[in-house]
Tab-separated table of C-alpha atoms and ligand atoms in Angstrom:
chain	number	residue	atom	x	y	z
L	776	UNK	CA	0.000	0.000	0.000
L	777	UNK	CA	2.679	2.525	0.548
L	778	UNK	CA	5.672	1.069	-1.599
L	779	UNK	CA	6.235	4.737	-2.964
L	780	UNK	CA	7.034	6.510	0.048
L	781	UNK	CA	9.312	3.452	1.454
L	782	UNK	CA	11.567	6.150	1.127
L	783	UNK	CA	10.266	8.503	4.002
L	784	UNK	CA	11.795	8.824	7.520
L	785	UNK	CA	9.323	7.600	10.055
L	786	UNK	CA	8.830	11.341	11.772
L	787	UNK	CA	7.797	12.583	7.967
L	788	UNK	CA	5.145	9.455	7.565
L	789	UNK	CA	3.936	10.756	11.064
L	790	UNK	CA	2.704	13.956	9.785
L	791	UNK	CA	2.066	12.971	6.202
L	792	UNK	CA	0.072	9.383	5.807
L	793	UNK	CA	-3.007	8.933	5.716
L	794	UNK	CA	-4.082	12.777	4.683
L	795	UNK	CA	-5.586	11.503	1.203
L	796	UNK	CA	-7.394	14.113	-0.749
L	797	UNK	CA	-10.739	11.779	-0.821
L	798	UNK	CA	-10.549	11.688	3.373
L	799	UNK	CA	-9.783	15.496	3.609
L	800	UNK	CA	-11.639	17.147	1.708
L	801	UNK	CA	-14.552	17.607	-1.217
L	802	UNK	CA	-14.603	17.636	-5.153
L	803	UNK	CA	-14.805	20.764	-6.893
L	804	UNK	CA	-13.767	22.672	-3.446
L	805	UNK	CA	-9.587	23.870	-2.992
L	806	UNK	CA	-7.513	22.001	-1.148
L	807	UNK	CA	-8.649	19.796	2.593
L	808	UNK	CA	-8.516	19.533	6.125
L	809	UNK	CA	-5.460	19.453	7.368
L	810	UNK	CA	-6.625	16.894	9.753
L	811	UNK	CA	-9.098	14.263	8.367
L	812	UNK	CA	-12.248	14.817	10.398
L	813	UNK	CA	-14.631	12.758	11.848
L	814	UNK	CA	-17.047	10.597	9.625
L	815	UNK	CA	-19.780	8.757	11.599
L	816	UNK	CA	-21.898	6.428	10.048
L	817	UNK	CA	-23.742	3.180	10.236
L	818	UNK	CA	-26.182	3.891	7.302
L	819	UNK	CA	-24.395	4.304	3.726
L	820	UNK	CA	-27.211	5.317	1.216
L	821	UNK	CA	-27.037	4.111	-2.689
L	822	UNK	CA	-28.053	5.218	-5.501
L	823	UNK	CA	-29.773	2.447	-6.626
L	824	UNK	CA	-30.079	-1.484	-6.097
L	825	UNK	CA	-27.228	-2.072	-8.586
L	826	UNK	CA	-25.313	0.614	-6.989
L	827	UNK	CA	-26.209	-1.767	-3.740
L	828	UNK	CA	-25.329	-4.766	-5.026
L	829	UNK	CA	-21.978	-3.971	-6.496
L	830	UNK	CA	-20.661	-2.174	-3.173
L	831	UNK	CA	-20.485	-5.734	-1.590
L	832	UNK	CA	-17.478	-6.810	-3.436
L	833	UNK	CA	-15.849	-3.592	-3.211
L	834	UNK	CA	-15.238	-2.711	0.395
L	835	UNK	CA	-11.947	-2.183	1.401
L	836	UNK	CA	-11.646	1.346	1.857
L	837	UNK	CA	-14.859	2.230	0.312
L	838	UNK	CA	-17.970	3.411	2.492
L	839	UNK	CA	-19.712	0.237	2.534
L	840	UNK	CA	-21.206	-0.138	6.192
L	841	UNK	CA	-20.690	1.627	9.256
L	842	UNK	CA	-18.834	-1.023	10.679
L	843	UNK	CA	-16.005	-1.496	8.057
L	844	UNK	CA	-15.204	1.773	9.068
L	845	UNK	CA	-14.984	5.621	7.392
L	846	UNK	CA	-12.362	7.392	6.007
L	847	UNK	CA	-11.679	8.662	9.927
L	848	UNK	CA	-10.358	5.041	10.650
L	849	UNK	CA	-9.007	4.377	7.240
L	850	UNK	CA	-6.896	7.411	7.731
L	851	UNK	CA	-5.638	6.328	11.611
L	852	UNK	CA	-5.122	2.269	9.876
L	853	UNK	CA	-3.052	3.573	6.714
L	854	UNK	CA	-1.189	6.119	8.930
L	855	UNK	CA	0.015	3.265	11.024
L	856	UNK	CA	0.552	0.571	8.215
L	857	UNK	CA	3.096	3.458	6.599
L	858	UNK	CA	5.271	3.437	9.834
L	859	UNK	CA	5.619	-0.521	9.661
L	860	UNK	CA	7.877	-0.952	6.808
L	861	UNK	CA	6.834	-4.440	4.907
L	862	UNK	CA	3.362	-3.895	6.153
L	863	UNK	CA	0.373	-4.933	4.186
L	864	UNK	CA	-2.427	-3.055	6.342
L	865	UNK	CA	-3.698	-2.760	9.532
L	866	UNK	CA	-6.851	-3.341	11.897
L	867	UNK	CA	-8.195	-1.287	14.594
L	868	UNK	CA	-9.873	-2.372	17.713
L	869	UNK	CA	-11.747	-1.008	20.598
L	870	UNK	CA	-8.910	-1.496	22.469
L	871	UNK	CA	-5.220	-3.211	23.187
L	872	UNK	CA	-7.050	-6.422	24.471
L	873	UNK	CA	-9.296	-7.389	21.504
L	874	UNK	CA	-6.648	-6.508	19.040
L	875	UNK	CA	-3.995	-9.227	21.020
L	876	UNK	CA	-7.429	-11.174	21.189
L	877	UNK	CA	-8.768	-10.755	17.331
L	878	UNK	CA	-4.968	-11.493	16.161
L	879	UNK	CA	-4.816	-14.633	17.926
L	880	UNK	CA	-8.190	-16.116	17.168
L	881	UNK	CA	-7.177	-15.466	13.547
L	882	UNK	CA	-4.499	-17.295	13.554
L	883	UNK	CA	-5.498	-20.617	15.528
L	884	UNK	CA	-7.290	-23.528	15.627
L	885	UNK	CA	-8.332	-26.426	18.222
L	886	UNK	CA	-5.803	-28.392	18.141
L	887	UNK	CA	-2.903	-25.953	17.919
L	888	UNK	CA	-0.464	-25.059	20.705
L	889	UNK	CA	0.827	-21.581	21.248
L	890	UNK	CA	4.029	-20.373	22.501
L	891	UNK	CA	3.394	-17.220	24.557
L	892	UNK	CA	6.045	-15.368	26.369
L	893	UNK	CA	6.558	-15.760	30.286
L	894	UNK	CA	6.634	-12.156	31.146
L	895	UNK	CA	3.349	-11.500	28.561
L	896	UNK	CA	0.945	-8.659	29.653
L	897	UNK	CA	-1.361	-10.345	32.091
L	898	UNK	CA	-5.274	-9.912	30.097
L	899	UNK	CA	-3.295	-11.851	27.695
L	900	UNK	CA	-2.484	-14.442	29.637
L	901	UNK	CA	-5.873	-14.604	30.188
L	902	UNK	CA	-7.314	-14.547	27.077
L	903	UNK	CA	-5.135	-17.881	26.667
L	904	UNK	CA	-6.240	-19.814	29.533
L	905	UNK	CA	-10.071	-18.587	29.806
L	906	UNK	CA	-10.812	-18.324	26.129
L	907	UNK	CA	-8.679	-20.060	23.923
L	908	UNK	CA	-7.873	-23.340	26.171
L	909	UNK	CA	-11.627	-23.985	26.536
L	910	UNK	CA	-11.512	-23.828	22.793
L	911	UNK	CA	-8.891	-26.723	22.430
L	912	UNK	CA	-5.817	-24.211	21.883
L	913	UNK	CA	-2.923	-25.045	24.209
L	914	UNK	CA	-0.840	-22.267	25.424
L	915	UNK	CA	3.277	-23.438	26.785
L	916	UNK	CA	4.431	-20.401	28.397
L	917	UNK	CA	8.587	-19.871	27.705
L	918	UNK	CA	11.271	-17.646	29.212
L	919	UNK	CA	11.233	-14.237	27.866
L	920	UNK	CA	15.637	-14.744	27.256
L	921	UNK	CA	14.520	-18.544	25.849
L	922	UNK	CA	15.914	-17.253	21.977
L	923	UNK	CA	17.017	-19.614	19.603
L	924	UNK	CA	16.143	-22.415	22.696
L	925	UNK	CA	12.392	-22.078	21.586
L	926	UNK	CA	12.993	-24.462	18.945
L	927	UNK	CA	13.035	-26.901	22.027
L	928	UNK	CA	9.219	-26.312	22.327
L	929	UNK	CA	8.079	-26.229	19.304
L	930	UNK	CA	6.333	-29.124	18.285
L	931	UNK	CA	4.487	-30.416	14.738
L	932	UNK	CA	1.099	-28.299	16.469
L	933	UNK	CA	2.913	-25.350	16.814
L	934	UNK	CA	1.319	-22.540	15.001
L	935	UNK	CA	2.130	-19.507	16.286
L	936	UNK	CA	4.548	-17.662	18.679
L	937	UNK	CA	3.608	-14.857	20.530
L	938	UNK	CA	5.944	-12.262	21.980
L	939	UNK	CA	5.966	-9.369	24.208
L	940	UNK	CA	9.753	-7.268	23.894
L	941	UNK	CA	10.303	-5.721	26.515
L	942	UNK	CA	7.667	-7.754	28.904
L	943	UNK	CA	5.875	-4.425	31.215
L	944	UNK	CA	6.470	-5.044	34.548
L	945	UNK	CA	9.844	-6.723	33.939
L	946	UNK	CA	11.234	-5.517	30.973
L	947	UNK	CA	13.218	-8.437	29.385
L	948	UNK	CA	13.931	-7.687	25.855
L	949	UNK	CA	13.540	-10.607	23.856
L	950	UNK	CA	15.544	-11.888	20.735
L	951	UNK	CA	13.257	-11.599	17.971
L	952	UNK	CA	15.196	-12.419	15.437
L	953	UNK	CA	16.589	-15.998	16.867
L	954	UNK	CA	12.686	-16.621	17.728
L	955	UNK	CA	11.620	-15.347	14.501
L	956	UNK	CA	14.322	-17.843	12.436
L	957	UNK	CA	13.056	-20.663	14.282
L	958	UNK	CA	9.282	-20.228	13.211
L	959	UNK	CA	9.956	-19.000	9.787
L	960	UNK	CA	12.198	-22.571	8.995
L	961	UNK	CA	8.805	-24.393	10.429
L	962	UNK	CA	6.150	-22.597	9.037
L	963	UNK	CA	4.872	-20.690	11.905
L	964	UNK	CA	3.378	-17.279	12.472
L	965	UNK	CA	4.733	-14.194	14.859
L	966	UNK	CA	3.001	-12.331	16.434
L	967	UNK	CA	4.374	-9.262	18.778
L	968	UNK	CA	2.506	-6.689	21.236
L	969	UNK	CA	5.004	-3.582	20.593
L	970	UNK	CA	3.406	-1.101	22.897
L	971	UNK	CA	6.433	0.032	24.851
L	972	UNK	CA	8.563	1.081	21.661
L	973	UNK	CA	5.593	1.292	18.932
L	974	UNK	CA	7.090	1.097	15.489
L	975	UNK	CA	8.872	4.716	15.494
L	976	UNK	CA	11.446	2.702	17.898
L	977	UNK	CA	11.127	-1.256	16.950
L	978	UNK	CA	10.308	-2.128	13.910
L	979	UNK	CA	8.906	-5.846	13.998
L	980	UNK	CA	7.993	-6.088	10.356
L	981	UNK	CA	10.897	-5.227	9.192
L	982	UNK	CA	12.751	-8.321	11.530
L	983	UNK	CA	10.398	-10.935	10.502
L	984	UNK	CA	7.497	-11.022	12.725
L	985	UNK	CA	4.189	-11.389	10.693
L	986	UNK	CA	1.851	-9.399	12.950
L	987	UNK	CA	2.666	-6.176	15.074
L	988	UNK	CA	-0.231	-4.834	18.090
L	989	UNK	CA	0.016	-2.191	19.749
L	990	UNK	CA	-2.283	-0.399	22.514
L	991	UNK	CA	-2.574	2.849	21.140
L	992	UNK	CA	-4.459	3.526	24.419
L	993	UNK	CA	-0.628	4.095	25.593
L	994	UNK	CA	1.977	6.344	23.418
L	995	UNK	CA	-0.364	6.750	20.162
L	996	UNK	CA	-3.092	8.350	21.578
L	997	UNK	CA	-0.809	9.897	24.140
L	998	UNK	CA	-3.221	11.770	26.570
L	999	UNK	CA	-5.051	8.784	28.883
L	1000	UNK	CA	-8.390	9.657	27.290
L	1001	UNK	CA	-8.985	6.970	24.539
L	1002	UNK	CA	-8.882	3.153	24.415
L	1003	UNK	CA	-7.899	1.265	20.890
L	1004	UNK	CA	-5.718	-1.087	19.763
L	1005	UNK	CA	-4.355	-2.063	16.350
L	1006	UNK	CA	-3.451	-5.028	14.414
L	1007	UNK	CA	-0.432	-4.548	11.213
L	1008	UNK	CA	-0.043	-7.408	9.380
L	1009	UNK	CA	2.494	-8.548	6.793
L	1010	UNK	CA	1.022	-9.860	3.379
L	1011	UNK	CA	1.128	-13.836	4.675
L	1012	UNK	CA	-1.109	-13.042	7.217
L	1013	UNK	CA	-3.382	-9.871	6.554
L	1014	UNK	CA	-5.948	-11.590	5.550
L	1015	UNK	CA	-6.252	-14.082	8.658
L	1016	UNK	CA	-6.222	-10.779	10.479
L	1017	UNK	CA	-8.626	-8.940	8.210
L	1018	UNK	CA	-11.455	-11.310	8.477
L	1019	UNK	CA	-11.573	-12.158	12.218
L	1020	UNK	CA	-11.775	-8.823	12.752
L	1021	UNK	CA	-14.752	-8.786	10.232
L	1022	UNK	CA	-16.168	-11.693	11.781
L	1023	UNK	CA	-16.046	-10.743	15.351
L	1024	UNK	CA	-17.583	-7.551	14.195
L	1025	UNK	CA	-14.484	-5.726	15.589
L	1026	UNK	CA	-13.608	-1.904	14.680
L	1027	UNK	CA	-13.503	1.580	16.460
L	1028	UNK	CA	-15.164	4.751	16.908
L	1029	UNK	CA	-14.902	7.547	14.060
L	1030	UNK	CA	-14.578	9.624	17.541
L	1031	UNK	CA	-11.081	7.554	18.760
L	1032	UNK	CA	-9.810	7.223	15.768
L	1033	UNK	CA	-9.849	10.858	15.206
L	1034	UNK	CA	-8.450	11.818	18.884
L	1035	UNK	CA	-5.721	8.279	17.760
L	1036	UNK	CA	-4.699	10.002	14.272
L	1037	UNK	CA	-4.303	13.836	16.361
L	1038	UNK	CA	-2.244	12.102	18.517
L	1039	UNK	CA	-0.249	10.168	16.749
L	1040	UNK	CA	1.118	13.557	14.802
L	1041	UNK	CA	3.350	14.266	18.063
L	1042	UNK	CA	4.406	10.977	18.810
L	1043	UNK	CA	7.918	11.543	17.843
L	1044	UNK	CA	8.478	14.445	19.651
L	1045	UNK	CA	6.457	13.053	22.920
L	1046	UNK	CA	8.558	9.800	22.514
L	1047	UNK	CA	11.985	11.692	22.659
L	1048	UNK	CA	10.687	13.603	25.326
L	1049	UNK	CA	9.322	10.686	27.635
L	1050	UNK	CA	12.728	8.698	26.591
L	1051	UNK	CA	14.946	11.530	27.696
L	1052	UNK	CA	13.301	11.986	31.103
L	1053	UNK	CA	12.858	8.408	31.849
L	1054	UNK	CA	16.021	7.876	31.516
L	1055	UNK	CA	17.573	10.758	33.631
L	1056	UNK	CA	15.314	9.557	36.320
L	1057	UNK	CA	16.277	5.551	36.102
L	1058	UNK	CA	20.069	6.622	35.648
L	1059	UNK	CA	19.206	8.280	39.305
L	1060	UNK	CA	17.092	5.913	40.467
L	1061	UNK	CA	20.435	3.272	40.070
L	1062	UNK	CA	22.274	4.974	42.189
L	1063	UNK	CA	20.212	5.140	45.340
L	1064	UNK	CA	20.888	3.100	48.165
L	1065	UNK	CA	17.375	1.887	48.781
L	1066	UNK	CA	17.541	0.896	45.301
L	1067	UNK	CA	18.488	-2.754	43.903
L	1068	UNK	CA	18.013	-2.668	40.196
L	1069	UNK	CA	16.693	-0.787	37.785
L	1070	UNK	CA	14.756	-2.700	35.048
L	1071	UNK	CA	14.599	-0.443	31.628
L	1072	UNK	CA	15.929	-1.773	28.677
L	1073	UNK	CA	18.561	1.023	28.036
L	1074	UNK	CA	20.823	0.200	31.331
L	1075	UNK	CA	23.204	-2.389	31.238
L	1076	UNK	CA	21.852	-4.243	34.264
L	1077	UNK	CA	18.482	-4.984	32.314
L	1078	UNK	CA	18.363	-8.230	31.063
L	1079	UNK	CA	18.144	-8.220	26.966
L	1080	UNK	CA	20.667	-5.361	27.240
L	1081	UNK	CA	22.522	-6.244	24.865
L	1082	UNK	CA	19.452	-6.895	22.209
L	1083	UNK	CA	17.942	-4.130	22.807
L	1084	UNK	CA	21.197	-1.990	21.841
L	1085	UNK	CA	21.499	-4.190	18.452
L	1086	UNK	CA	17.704	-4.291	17.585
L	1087	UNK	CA	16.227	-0.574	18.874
L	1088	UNK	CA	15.838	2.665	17.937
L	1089	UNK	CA	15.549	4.175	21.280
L	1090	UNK	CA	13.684	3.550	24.849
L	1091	UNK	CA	10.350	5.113	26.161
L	1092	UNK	CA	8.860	6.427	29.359
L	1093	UNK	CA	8.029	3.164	30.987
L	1094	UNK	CA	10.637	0.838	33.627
L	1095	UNK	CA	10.576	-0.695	36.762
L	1096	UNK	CA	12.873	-0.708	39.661
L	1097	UNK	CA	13.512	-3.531	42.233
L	1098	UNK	CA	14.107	-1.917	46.103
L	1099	UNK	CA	16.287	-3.230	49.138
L	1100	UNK	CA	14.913	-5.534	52.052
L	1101	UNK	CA	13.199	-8.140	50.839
L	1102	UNK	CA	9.093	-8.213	50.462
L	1103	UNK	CA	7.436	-9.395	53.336
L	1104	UNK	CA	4.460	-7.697	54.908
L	1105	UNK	CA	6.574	-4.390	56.223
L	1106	UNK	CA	8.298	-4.284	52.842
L	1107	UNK	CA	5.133	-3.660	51.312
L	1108	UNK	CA	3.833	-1.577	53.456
L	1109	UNK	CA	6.810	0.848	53.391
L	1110	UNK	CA	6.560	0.616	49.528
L	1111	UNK	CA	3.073	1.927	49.150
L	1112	UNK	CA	4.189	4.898	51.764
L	1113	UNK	CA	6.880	5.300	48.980
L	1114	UNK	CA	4.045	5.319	46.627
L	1115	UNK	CA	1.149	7.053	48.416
L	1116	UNK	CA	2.823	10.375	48.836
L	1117	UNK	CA	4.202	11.348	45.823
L	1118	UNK	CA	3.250	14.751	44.738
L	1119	UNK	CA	3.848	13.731	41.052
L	1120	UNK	CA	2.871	10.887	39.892
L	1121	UNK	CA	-1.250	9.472	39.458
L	1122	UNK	CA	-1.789	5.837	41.086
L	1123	UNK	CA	-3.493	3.721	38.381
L	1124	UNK	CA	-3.248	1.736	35.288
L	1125	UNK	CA	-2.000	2.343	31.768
L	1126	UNK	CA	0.759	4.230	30.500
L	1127	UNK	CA	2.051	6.247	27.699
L	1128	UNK	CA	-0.201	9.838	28.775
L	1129	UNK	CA	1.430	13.239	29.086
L	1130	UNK	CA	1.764	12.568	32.885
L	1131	UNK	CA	3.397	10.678	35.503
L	1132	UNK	CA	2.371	7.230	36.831
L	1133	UNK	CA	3.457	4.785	39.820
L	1134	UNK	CA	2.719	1.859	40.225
L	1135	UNK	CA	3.304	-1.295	42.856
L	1136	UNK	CA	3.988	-4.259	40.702
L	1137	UNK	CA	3.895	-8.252	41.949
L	1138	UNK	CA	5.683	-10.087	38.582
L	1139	UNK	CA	5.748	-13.351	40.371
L	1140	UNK	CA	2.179	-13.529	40.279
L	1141	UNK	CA	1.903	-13.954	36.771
L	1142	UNK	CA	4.831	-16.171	35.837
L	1143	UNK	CA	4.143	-20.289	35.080
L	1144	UNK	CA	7.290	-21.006	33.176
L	1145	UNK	CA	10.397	-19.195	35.038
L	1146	UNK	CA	10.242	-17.871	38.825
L	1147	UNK	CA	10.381	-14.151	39.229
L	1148	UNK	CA	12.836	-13.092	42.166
L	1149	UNK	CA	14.396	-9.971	43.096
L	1150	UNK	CA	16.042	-8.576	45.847
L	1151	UNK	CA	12.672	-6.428	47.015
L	1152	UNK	CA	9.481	-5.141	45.722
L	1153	UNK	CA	9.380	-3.562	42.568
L	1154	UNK	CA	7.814	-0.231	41.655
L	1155	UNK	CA	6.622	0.563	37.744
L	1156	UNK	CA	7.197	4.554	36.863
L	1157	UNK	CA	5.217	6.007	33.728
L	1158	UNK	CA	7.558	9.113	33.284
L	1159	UNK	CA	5.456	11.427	31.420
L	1160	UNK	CA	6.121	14.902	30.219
L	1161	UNK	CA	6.883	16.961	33.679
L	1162	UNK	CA	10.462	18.414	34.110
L	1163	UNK	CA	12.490	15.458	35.650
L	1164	UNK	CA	14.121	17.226	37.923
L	1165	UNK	CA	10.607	17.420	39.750
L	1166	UNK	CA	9.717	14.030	39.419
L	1167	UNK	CA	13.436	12.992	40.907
L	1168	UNK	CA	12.904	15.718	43.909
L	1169	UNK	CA	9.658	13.941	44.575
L	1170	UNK	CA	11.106	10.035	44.495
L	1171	UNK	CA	13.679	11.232	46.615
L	1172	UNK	CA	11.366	12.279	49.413
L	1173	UNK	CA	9.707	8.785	48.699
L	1174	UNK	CA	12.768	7.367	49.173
L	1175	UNK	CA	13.095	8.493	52.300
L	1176	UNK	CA	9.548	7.590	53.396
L	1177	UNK	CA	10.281	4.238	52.382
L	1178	UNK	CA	13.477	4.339	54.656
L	1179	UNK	CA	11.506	5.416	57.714
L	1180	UNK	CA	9.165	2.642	57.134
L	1181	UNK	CA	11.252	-0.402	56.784
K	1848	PLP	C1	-2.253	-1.757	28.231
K	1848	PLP	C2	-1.602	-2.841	27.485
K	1848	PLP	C3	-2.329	-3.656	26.634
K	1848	PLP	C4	-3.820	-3.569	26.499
K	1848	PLP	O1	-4.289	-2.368	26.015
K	1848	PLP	P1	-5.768	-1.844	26.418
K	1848	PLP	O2	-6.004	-0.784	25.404
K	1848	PLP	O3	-5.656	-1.349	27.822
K	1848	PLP	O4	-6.703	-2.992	26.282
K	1848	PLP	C5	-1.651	-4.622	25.928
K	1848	PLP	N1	-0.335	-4.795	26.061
K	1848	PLP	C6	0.410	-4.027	26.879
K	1848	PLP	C7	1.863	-4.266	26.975
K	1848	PLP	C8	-0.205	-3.038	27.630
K	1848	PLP	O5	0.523	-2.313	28.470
């Protein structure tokens, strides 16, 4: 869909794609919108019955039904396929969860096993063992730093491999591209949820995974106000993709598309901005006492390190760090007095907005195949778009809370 403009850098795709003259504006007026605007529909109205008839076989990106979407979507879809080099389109979904959901139902059958990753985001986990185990899909869990070792698991009912890189509470960066050699030599699909770099910083496509998702709840829509997810498939697979999202009667408001695409015009700059502050504060953060580790991909100590150096185009707003003293009952309790406090950051879930989150996190509660342990409890930070130097004054005094506690 966009082989001719291959050639753009991702920031110029950002503010260019999916700004077609038919979405933006009307013939026989000048020019458009800058922004394409909102289309709502459910009705489409024909001319006539043969007008009616002939619509059915012509509805990709033509207004067929409400629910294949309006140009509002389209524009949001092709804006994302255009950042996913090798992509052949993409899906949108009410939110993260029924695009990892739609993706996967596409994709398997009873009978099949599924390889998901250890450290996966836990709804997804879920959708494995409440939905698709009751429908005769078996889901092995493996170690997030498994690589090339996955061929170990893969057996002749393998069909697909799901990853998660880095995992977002404990930030392992996985290597794709050993996992994605092992299922392309036996015929297996990839699929990857890439919400912590979206494709402006990993490009999964472009190393060999078939299917990209990403919450665009988190960076793409940018401001905590809107829930959607989207699917970008490669040519093998768009179509599986394409049609359970059809049959599941999947798709998203003209409304969050719209407030998706506006957002998704300053991701670049928000991006820098959240990767530059998050990592002033976890470069502090390391060298606290009270502090163990700091899990974010772009410090040494993070395991996947290394990977993430050879495989990434930078690091965003979201990490973890691991405190001193253990976690029984007084270790927690001094860690939400860490937490409760802070002047800064929001208590509560999701990521990716202008502002500041904190958040107590428990990894060994959702790990089957490799045992979480740490030196403490760990605390997840959303660094959002205040001055750092605030948000560091603030841990600091939380820091010190936390001391007083233990
Ligand atoms: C939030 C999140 C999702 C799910 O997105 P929703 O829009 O909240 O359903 C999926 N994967 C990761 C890594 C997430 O953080």
């Amino acid at each position: 869909m966009n082989e001719d403009k291959d050639d753009l850098q991702p920031l110029t795709h950002m503010v260019q794609a999916g700004r077609r003259a038919e979405w933006t504006g009307m013939p026989g007026q000048p020019g458009g919108i800058v922004n394409p605007p909102v289309w709502r529909a459910s009705t489409i109205l024909y001319d006539n019955v043969a007008h009616l008839r002939s619509a059915v076989h012509d509805t990709h990106e033509r207004l067929f039904y409400g629910r294949k979407g309006t140009p509002t979507a389209w524009s949001l879809a092709d804006a994302l396929t255009s950042l996913e080099p090798g992509a052949e389109a993409t899906a949108l979904f009410p939110s993260g969860v029924a695009a990892i959901a739609c993706a996967l139902m596409g994709v398997l059958r009873p009978g099949d096993e599924l390889l998901m990753v250890d450290s996966a985001y836990d709804p997804t986990r879920n959708f494995c063992e409440k939905v698709l185990r009751p429908f005769g899909v078996d889901t092995i869990y493996y170690d997030p730093m498994i690589g090339s070792g996955i061929a170990d698991l893969c057996t002749d009912r393998t069909r697909a491999i799901f990853m998660e890189s880095p995992g977002s509470l404990t930030f392992e960066v996985q290597d794709v591209p050993a996992i994605v050699a092992v299922a392309k030599s036996r015929d297996i699909v990839t699929l990857i949820d890439n919400t912590w770099a979206t494709s402006l910083y990993f490009q999964p496509l472009s190393h060999g995974v078939d299917i990209s998702i990403l919450a665009c709840t988190k960076y793409i829509v940018g401001h905590s106000d809107v829930m959607i997810g989207s699917v970008t498939a490669n040519a093998a697979t768009w179509e599986k993709v394409r049609s359970s999202a059809q049959y599941f009667g999947q798709m998203t408001s003209p409304d969050d598309a719209w407030l998706a695409a506006r957002g998704l015009r300053t991701l670049g700059v928000r991006l820098a901005q959240h990767q530059v502050a998050a990592l002033e504060v976890a470069r502090w953060l390391a060298q606290q006492p009270e502090v163990a580790r700091v899990l974010h991909p772009a410090l040494p100590e993070c395991p996947g390190y290394e990977i993430w150096k050879r495989d990434f185009n930078g690091s965003s707003g979201l990490f973890s760090f691991v405190l001193t003293g253990g976690s029984g009952a007084k270790a927690d309790k001094a860690r939400a007095v860490l937490i409760d406090d802070l002047a800064h950051f929001g208590i509560g879930y999701s990521w990716g907005g202008f502002e500041s989150l904190a958040l107590p996190v428990d990894p060994q509660r959702y790990r089957t195949a490799t045992r979480w342990e740490a030196e403490g409890l760990v605390v997840r930070l959303s660094i959002g778009l205040e001055d750092p130097a605030d948000l560091i004054a603030d841990l600091a005094s939380g820091l010190k809370r936390w001391r007083s506690a233990m």
